[in-house]
Coordinates of C-alpha atoms in Angstrom, one line a residue:
Chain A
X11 CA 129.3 60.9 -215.4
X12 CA 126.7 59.8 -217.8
X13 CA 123.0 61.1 -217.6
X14 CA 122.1 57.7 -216.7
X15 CA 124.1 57.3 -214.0
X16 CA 123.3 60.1 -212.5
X17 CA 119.7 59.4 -212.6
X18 CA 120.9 56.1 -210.7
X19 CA 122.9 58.0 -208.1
X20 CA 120.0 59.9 -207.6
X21 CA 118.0 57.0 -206.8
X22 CA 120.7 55.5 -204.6
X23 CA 120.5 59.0 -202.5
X24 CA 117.1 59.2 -202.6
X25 CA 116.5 55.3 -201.7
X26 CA 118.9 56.0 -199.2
X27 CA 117.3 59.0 -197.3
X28 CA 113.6 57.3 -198.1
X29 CA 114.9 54.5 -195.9
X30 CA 116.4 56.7 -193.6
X31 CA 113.1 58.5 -193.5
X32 CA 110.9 54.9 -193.0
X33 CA 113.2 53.6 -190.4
X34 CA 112.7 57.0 -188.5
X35 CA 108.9 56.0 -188.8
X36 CA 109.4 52.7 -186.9
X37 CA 111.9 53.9 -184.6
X38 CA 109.0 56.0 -183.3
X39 CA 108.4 59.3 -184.4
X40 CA 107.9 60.9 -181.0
X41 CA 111.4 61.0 -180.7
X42 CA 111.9 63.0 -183.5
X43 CA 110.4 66.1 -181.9
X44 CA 109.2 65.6 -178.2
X45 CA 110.2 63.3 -175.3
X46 CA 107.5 61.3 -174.2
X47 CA 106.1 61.7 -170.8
X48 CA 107.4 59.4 -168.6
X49 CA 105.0 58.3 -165.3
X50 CA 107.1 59.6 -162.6
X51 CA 107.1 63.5 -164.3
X52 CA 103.7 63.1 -165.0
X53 CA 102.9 62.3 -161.7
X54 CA 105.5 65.4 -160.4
X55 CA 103.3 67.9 -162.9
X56 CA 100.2 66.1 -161.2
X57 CA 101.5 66.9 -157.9
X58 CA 102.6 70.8 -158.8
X59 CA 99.5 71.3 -159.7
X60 CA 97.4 69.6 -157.1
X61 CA 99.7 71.9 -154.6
X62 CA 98.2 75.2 -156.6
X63 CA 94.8 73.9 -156.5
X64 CA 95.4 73.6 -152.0
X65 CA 96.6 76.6 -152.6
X66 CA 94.4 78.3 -153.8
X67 CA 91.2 76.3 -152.0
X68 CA 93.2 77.5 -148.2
X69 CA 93.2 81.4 -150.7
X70 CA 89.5 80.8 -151.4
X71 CA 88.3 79.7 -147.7
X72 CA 89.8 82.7 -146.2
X73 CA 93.2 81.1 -144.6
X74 CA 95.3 83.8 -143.3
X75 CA 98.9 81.8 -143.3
X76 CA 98.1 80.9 -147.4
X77 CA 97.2 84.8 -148.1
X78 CA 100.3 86.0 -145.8
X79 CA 102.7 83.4 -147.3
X80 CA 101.3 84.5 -151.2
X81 CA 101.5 88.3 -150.0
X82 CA 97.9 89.4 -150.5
X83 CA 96.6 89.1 -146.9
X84 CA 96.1 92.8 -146.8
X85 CA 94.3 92.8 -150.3
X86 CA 91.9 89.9 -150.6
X87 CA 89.1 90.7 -148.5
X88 CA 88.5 93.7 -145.8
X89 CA 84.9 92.7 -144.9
X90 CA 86.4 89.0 -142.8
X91 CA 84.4 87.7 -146.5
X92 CA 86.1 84.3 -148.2
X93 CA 85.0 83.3 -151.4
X94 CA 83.6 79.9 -150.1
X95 CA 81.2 81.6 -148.2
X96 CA 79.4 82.7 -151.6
X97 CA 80.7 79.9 -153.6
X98 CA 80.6 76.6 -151.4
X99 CA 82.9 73.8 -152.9
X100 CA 83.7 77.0 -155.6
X101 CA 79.7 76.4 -156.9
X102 CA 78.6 78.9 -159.3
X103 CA 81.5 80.0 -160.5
X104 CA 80.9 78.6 -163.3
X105 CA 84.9 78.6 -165.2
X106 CA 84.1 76.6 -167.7
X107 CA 81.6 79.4 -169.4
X108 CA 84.8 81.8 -169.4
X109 CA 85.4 84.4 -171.2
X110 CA 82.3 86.2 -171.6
X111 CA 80.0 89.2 -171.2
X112 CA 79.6 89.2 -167.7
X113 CA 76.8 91.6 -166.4
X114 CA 78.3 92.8 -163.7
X115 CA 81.8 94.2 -165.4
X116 CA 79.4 94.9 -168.3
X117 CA 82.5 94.0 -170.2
X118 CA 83.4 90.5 -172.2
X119 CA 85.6 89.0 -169.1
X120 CA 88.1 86.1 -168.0
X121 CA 87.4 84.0 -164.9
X122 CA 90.8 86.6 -163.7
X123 CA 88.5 89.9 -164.3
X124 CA 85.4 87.7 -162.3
X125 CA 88.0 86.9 -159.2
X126 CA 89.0 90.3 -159.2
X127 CA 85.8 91.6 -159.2
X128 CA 84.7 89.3 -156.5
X129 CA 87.7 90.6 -154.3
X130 CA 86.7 94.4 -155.4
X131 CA 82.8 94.6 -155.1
X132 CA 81.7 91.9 -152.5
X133 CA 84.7 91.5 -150.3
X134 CA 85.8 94.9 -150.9
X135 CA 89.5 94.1 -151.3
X136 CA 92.7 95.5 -153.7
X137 CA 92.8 93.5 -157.1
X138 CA 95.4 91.1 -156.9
X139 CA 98.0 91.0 -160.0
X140 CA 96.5 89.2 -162.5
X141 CA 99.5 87.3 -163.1
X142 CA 100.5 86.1 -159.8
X143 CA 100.8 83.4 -157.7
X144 CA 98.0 83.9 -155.7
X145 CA 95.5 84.4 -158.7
X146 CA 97.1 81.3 -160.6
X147 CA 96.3 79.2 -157.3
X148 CA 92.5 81.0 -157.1
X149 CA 91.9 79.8 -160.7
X150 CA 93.5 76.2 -160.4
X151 CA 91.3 75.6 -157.2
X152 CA 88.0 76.7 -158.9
X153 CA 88.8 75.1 -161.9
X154 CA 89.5 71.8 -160.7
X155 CA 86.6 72.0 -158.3
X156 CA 84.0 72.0 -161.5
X157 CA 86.3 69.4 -163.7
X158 CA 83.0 67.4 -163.9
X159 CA 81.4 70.8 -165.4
X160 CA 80.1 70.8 -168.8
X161 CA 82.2 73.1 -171.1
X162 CA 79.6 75.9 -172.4
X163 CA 81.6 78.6 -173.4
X164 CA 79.8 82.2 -174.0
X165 CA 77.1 80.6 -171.4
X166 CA 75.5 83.7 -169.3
Chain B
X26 CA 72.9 61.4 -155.6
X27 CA 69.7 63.0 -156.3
X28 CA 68.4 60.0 -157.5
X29 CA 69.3 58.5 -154.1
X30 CA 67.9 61.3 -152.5
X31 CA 65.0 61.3 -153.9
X32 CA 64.6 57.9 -153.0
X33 CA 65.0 58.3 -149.4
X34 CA 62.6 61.1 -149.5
X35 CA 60.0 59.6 -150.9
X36 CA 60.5 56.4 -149.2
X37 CA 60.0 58.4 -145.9
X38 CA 57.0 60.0 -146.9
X39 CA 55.4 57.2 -148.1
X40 CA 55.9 55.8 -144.8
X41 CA 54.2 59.3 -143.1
X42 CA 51.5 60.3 -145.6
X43 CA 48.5 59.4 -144.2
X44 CA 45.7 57.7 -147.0
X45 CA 43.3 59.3 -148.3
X46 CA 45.0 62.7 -148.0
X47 CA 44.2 64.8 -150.8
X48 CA 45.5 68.2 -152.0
X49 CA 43.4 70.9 -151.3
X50 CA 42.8 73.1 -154.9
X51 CA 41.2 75.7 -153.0
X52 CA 44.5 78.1 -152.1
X53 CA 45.1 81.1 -155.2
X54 CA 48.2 81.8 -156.3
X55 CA 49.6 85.3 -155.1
X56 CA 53.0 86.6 -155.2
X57 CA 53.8 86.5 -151.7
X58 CA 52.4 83.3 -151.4
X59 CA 55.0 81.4 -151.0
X60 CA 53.6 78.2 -150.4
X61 CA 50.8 77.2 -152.5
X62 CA 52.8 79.2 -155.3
X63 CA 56.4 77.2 -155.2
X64 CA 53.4 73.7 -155.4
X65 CA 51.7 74.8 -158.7
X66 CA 55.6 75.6 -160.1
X67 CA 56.6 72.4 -159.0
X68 CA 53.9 70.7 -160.9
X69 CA 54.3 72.6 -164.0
X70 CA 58.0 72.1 -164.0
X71 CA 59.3 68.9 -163.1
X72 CA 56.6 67.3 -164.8
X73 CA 56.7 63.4 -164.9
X74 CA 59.2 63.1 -162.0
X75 CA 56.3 65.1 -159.9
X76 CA 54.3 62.8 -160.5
X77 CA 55.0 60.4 -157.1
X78 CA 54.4 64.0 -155.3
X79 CA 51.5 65.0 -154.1
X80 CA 50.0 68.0 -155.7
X81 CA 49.5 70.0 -152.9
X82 CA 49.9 69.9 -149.4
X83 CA 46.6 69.1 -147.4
X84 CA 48.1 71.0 -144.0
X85 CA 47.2 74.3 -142.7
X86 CA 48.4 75.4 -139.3
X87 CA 46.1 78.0 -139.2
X88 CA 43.2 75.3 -139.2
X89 CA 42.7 75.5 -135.9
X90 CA 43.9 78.5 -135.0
X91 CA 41.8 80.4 -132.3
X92 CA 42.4 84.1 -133.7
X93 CA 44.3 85.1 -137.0
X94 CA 48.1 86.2 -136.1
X95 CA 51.3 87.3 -137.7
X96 CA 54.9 86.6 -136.8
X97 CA 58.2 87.6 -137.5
X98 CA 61.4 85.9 -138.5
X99 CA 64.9 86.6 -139.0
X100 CA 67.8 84.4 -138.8
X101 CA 71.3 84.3 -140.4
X102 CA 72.6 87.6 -140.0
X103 CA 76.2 86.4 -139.5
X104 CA 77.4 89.8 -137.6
X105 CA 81.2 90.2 -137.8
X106 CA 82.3 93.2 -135.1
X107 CA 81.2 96.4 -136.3
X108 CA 84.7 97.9 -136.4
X109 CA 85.1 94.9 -139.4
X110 CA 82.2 94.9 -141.0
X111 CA 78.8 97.1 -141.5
X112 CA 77.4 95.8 -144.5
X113 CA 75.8 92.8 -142.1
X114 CA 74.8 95.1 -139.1
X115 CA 73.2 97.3 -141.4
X116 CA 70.9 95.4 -142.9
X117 CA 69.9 93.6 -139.0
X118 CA 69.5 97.6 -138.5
X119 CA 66.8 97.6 -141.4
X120 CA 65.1 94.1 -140.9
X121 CA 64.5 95.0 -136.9
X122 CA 63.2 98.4 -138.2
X123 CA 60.8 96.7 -140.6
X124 CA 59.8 93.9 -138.2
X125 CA 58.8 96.9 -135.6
X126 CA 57.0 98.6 -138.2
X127 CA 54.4 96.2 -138.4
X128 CA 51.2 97.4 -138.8
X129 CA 49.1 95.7 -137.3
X130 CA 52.2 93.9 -135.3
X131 CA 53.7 90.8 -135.3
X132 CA 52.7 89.0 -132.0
X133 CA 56.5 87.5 -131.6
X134 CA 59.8 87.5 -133.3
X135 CA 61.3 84.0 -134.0
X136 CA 65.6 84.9 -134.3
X137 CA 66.6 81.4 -136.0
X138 CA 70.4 80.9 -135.4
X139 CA 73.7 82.4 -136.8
X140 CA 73.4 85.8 -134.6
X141 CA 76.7 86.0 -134.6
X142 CA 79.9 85.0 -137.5
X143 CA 82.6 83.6 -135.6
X144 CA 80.8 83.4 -132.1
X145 CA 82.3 85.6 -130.8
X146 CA 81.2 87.8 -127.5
X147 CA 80.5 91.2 -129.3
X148 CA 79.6 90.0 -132.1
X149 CA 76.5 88.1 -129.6
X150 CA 76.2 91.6 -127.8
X151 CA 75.9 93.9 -131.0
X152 CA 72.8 91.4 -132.2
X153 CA 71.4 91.7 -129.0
X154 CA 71.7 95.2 -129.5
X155 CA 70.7 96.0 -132.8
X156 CA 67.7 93.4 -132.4
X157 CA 66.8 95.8 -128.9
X158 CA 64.7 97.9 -131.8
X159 CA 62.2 95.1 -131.8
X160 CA 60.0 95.5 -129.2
X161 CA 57.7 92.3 -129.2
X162 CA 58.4 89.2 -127.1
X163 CA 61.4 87.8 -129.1
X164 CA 62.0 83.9 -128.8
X165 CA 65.9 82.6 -130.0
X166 CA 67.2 79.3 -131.3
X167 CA 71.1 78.9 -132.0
X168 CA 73.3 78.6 -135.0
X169 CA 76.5 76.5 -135.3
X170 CA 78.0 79.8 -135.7
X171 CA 77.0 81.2 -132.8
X172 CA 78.0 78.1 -130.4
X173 CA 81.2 76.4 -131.4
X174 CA 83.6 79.0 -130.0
X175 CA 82.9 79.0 -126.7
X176 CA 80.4 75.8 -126.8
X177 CA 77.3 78.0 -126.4
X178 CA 78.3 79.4 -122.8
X179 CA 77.9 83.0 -123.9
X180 CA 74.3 82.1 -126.1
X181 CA 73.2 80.2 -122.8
X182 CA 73.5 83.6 -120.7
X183 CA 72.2 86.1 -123.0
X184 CA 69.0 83.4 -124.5
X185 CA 68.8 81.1 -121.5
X186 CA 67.9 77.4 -122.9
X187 CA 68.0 76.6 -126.5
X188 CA 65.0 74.3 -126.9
X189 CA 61.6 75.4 -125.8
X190 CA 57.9 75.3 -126.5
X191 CA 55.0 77.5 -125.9
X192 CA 50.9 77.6 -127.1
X193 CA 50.0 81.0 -128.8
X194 CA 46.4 80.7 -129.9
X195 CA 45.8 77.4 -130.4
X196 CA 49.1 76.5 -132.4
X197 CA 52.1 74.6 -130.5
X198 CA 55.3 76.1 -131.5
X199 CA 58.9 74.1 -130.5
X200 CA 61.8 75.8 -130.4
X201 CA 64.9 73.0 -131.6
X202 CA 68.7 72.5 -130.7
X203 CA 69.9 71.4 -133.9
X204 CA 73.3 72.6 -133.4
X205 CA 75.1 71.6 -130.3
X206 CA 75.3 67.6 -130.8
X207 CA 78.2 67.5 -133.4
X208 CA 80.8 64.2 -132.2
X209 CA 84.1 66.1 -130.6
X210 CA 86.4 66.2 -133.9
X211 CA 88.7 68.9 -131.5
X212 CA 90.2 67.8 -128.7
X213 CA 91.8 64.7 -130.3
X214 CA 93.4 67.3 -132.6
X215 CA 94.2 69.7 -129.6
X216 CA 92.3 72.4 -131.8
X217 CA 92.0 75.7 -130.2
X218 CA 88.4 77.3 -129.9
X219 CA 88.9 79.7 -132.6
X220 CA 90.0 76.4 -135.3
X221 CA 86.9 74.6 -133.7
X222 CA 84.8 77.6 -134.6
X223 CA 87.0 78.1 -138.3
X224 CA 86.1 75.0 -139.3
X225 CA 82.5 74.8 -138.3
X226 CA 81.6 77.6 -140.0
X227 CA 82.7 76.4 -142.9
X228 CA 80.0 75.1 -145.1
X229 CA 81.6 72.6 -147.6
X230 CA 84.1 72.0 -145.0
X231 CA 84.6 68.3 -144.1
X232 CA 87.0 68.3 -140.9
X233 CA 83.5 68.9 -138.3
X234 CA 81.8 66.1 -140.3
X235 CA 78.0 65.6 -140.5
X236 CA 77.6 67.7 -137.1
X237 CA 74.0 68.6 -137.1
X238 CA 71.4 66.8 -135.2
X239 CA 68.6 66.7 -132.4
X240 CA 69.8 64.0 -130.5
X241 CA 68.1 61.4 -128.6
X242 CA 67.6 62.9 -125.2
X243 CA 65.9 65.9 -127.0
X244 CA 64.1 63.5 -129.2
X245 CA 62.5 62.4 -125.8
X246 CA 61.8 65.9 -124.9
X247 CA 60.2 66.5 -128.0
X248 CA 57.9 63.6 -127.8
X249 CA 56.8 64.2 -124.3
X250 CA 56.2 67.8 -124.8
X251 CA 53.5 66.9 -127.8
X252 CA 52.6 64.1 -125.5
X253 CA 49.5 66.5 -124.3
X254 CA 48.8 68.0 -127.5
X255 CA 45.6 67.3 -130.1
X256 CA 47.1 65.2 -132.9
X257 CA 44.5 67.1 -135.3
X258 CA 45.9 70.7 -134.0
X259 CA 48.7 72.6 -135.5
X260 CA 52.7 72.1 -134.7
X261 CA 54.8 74.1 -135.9
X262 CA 59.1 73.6 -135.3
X263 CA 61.7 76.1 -135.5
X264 CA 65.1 74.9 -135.8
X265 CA 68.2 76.1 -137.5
X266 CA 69.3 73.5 -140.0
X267 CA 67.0 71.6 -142.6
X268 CA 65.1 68.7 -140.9
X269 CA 65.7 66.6 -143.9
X270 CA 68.5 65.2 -145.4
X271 CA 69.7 67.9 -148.1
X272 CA 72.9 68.1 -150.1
X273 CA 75.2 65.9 -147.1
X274 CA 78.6 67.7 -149.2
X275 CA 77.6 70.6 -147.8
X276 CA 76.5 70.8 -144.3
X277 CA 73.0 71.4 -144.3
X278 CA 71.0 68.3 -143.0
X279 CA 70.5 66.9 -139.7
X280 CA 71.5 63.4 -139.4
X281 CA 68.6 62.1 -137.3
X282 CA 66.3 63.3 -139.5
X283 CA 64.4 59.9 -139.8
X284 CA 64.2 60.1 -135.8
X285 CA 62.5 63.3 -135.8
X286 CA 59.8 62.6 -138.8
X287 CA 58.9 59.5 -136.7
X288 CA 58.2 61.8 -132.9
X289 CA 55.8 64.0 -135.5
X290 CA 54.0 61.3 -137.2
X291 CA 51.0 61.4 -135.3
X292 CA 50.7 65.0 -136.1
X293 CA 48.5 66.1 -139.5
X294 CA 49.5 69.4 -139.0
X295 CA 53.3 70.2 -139.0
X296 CA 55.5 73.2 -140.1
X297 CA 58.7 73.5 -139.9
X298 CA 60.6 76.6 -140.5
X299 CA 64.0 76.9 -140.5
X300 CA 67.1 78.8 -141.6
X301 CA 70.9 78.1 -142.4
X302 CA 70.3 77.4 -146.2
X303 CA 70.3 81.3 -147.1
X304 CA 67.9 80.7 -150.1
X305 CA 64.3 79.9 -150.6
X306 CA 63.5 76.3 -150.2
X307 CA 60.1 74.2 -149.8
X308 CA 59.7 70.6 -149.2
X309 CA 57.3 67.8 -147.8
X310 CA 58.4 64.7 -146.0
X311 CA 55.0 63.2 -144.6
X312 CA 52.6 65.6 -142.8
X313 CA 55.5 68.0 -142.5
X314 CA 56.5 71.0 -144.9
X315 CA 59.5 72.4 -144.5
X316 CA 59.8 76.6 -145.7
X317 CA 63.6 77.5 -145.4
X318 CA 64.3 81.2 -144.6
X319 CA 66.3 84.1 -146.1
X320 CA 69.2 85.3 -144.1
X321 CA 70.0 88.8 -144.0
X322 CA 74.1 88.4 -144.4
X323 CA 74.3 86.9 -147.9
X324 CA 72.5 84.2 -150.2
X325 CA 74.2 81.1 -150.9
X326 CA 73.3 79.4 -154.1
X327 CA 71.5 76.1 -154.9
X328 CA 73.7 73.3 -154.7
X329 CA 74.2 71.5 -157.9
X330 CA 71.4 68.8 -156.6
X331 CA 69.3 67.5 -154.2
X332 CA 67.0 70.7 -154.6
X333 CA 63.6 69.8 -153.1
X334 CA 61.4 69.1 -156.3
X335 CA 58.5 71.1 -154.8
X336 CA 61.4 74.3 -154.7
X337 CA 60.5 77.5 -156.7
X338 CA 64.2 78.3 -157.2
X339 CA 64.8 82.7 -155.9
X340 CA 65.5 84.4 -159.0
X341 CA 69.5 84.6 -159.1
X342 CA 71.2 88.0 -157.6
X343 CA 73.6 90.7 -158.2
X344 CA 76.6 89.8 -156.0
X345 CA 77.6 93.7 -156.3
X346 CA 74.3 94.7 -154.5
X347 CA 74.6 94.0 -150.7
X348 CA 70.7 94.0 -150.2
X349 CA 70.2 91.4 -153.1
X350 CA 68.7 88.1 -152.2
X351 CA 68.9 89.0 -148.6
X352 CA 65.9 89.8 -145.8
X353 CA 63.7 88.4 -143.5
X354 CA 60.1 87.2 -143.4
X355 CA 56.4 87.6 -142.3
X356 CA 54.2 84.6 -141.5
X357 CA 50.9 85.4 -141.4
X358 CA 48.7 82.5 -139.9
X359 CA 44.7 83.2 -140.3
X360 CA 41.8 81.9 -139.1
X361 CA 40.1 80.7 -142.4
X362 CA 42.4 77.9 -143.3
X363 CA 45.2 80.2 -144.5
X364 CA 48.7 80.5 -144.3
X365 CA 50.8 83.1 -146.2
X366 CA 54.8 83.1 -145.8
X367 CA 55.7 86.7 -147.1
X368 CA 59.9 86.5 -148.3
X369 CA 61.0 90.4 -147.7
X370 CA 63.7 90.2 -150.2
X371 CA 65.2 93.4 -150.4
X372 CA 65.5 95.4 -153.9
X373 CA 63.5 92.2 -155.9
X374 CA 59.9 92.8 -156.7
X375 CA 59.7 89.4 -157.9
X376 CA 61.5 86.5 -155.3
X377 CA 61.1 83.7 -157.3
X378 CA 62.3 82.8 -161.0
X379 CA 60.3 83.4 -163.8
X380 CA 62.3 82.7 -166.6
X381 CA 65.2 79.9 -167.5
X382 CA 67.6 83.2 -168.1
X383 CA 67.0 83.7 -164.5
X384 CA 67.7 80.3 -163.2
X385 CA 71.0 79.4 -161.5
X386 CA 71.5 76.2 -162.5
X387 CA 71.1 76.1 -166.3
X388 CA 74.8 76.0 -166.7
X389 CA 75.4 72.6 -165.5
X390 CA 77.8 72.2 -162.6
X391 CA 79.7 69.1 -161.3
X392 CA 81.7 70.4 -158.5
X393 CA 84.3 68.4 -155.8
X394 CA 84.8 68.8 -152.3
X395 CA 87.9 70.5 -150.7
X396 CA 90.6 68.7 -150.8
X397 CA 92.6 71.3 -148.0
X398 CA 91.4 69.8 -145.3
X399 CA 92.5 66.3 -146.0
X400 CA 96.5 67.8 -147.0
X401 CA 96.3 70.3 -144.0
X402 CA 97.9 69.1 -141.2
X403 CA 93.9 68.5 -139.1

């Protein structure tokens, strides 16, 4: 093969994979890497978590059945103390200023280390596991609660 | 909705405020004067919107007040049974001690609602009990929480009727019922007591709806009990709940409110104290200031608006100190045109905020109400 037809191979290839590459383009490239969302899963993802945030709003008002049924009726509170009755409608909680040097812990904290202080010092309860169900629904409640909230991250 | 607030407020108290009523500049500023002090904060910050507001409140119920007095108050100490929870009955153990050790003493005690958490019959019994320390005539209004189990049967036998009046030294003082007229939202959901009780006292709860009022028939009593009284002589009205409307989401207000400003119109000199709201809180509707209470059990914090503009916010407390933001209160009514409302906040020297640092609400909040009680099966 001479040089100059390899040159025009070369061009046929790479004409070939260009257009390969531009069709890709107009085909839509989120199907390249990711499935879009279609309504009905967004609306089952909307639903998991709205069932977290009931959750954890029966957790937060002191519901017995919710804390039996997430195992951590014997830990969340031993003074008959719910959150709500600090923190009506989860108010000055303040999530959206998480993490940050909280005064109490005297530590730099995540709204997890605030709930579990909260179950330790004014309801004088068992830390819950940081990673369970009962804390993810705790944190899903107060966060939707103050959606409307203003992120201010550091904020005291 | 503060905007909308605001509106009905000062609609209402432009209805009320007499003419020609003019602040009197004569009242110093001390730290435990509550009232005078939370007017002069008012004006310095909320500026322009103040400016509809009158500067300072031209009432006095000591105005005509044969001799100078003092009185107590406590309300709100929310007693769980003992075997549950201390924290509560010890501090009712240290407010009745302080109350007694009044020197000289407080003519009367005023206990305004919330005795009890969860209405129960010992929890009733151990107040009783632990407020047995405080020897002086003692006069008792109810809470929500102390009613809704039972329907006030036990309050009824151990305080007798929950509206009353009596004269003490030239001032009128009514006792109110704000808590007993909330619309039956139980028996069509064949609730037992105890969920009746669960979700009354449950603050941002929506299932009892807006429950507090006075109610007609006690409107009536109200207005025929004054009926006698010297329209230029001092009133002063206990009651449980806010008597004006106050952050709805969260039930604090009564819904007759309107009703009840109307009945004191004639009146130039009107206080009302009251509890429930855990926090300290000042407002004027008319020829009526409101002075809401501290409650010994716990503080709750400001809700995100609606505060009453003429409000000096409590400084914000340590949730890890028990005795923070908590106590009771001394009223002091002299004879020389002088009122002083004393807030005994345990462990603050200062009760009010000083500093933006201190303020609750500089981290702006937008918050939702529950959404369990729509998805729960009430």
């Amino acid at each position: 093969m001479t040089t100059h037809s390899k040159i025009r191979c070369s061009l046929r290839r790479f004409g070939l994979v260009g257009g390969i590459a531009i069709a890709a383009v107009f085909a839509g490239p989120t199907n390249a890497h990711k499935d879009p969302v279609k309504p009905e899963q967004l609306k089952l993802y909307q639903e998991a978590f709205m069932e977290e945030v009931r959750k954890g709003d029966l957790l937060f008002h002191g519901d017995q059945a919710t804390a039996e049924a997430l195992g951590v009726a014997d830990d969340l509170s031993n003074t008959g103390m719910a959150c709500a009755m600090c923190h009506p409608m989860a108010s000055d909680t303040h999530p959206q200023s998480f993490p940050k040097f909280q005064a109490q812990i005297a530590k730099f904290a995540t709204l997890r280390d605030m709930i579990n202080w909260c179950i330790e010092k004014p309801m004088q309860g068992v830390k819950i596991d940081p990673e369970s169900e009962a804390m993810k629904a705790l944190e899903a409640y107060i966060t939707w609660s103050n959606t409307g909230s203003v992120l201010q991250p550091g904020k005291y | 909705m503060s905007d909308e607030l605001d509106r009905i407020r000062r609609e209402m108290h432009s209805v009320l405020q007499p003419e020609g009523a003019r602040p009197d500049d004569s009242l110093k500023i001390t730290r435990r004067t509550f009232i005078h002090g939370s007017l002069i904060f008012g004006a310095a910050t909320v500026g322009q919107a103040f400016a509809w507001w009158p500067l300072l409140n031209t009432l006095d119920i000591a105005h005509a007040a044969e001799t100078p007095f003092k009185f107590a108050w406590i309300s709100d100490t929310h007693l769980y049974p003992r075997s549950l929870n201390t924290r509560f009955v010890d501090k009712v153990v240290r407010a009745a001690q302080e109350v007694q050790a009044m020197d000289p003493p407080a003519d009367f005690l005023i206990f305004g609602g919330d005795l009890a958490q969860l209405g129960k019959i010992e929890e009733l019994e151990l107040g009783v009990d632990l407020l047995k320390e405080i020897k002086i005539p003692k006069h008792y209004i109810p809470g929500e929480h102390d009613w809704y189990l039972d329907m006030g049967k036990k309050w009824g036998e151990l305080f007798g009727q929950p509206n009353w009046s009596f004269d003490h030294k030239g001032v009128r003082f009514i006792g109110l019922d704000t808590v007993s007229r909330g619309p039956d939202y139980w028996t069509a959901k064949n609730m037992t007591p105890e969920e009746r009780m669960g979700h009354m006292a449950t603050l941002d709860g929506t299932v009892a709806g807006p429950w507090a009022g006075v109610g007609r028939d006690q409107l009536d009593w109200m207005e025929k009990t004054l009926a006698d009284w010297d329209k230029a002589r001092p009133v002063v009205i206990f009651s449980h709940n806010p008597l004006y409307e106050y952050y709805p989401p969260w039930n604090f207000w009564i819904r007759d409110w309107r009703e009840v400003h109307e009945v004191l119109k004639p009146f130039a000199k009107v206080t009302n104290i009251h509890g429930h709201v855990h926090q300290v809180l000042y407002n004027e509707i008319g020829t009526m200031r409101s002075i809401g209470m501290l409650a010994t059990s716990w503080p709750w914090p400001y809700a995100p608006e609606g505060l009453p503009k003429l409000t000096k916010p409590m400084i914000r407390v340590d949730p890890g100190d028990p005795y923070d933001g908590v106590g009771w209160s001394k009223i002091d009514v002299g004879a020389t045109d002088k009122v002083e409302t004393e807030y005994i906040m345990w462990g603050r020297k200062e009760v009010f905020v000083q500093s933006p640092e201190d303020h609750d609400k500089h981290v702006s909040e937008v918050i939702r109400p529950r959404i369990a009680d729509n998805m729960w099966p009430f």
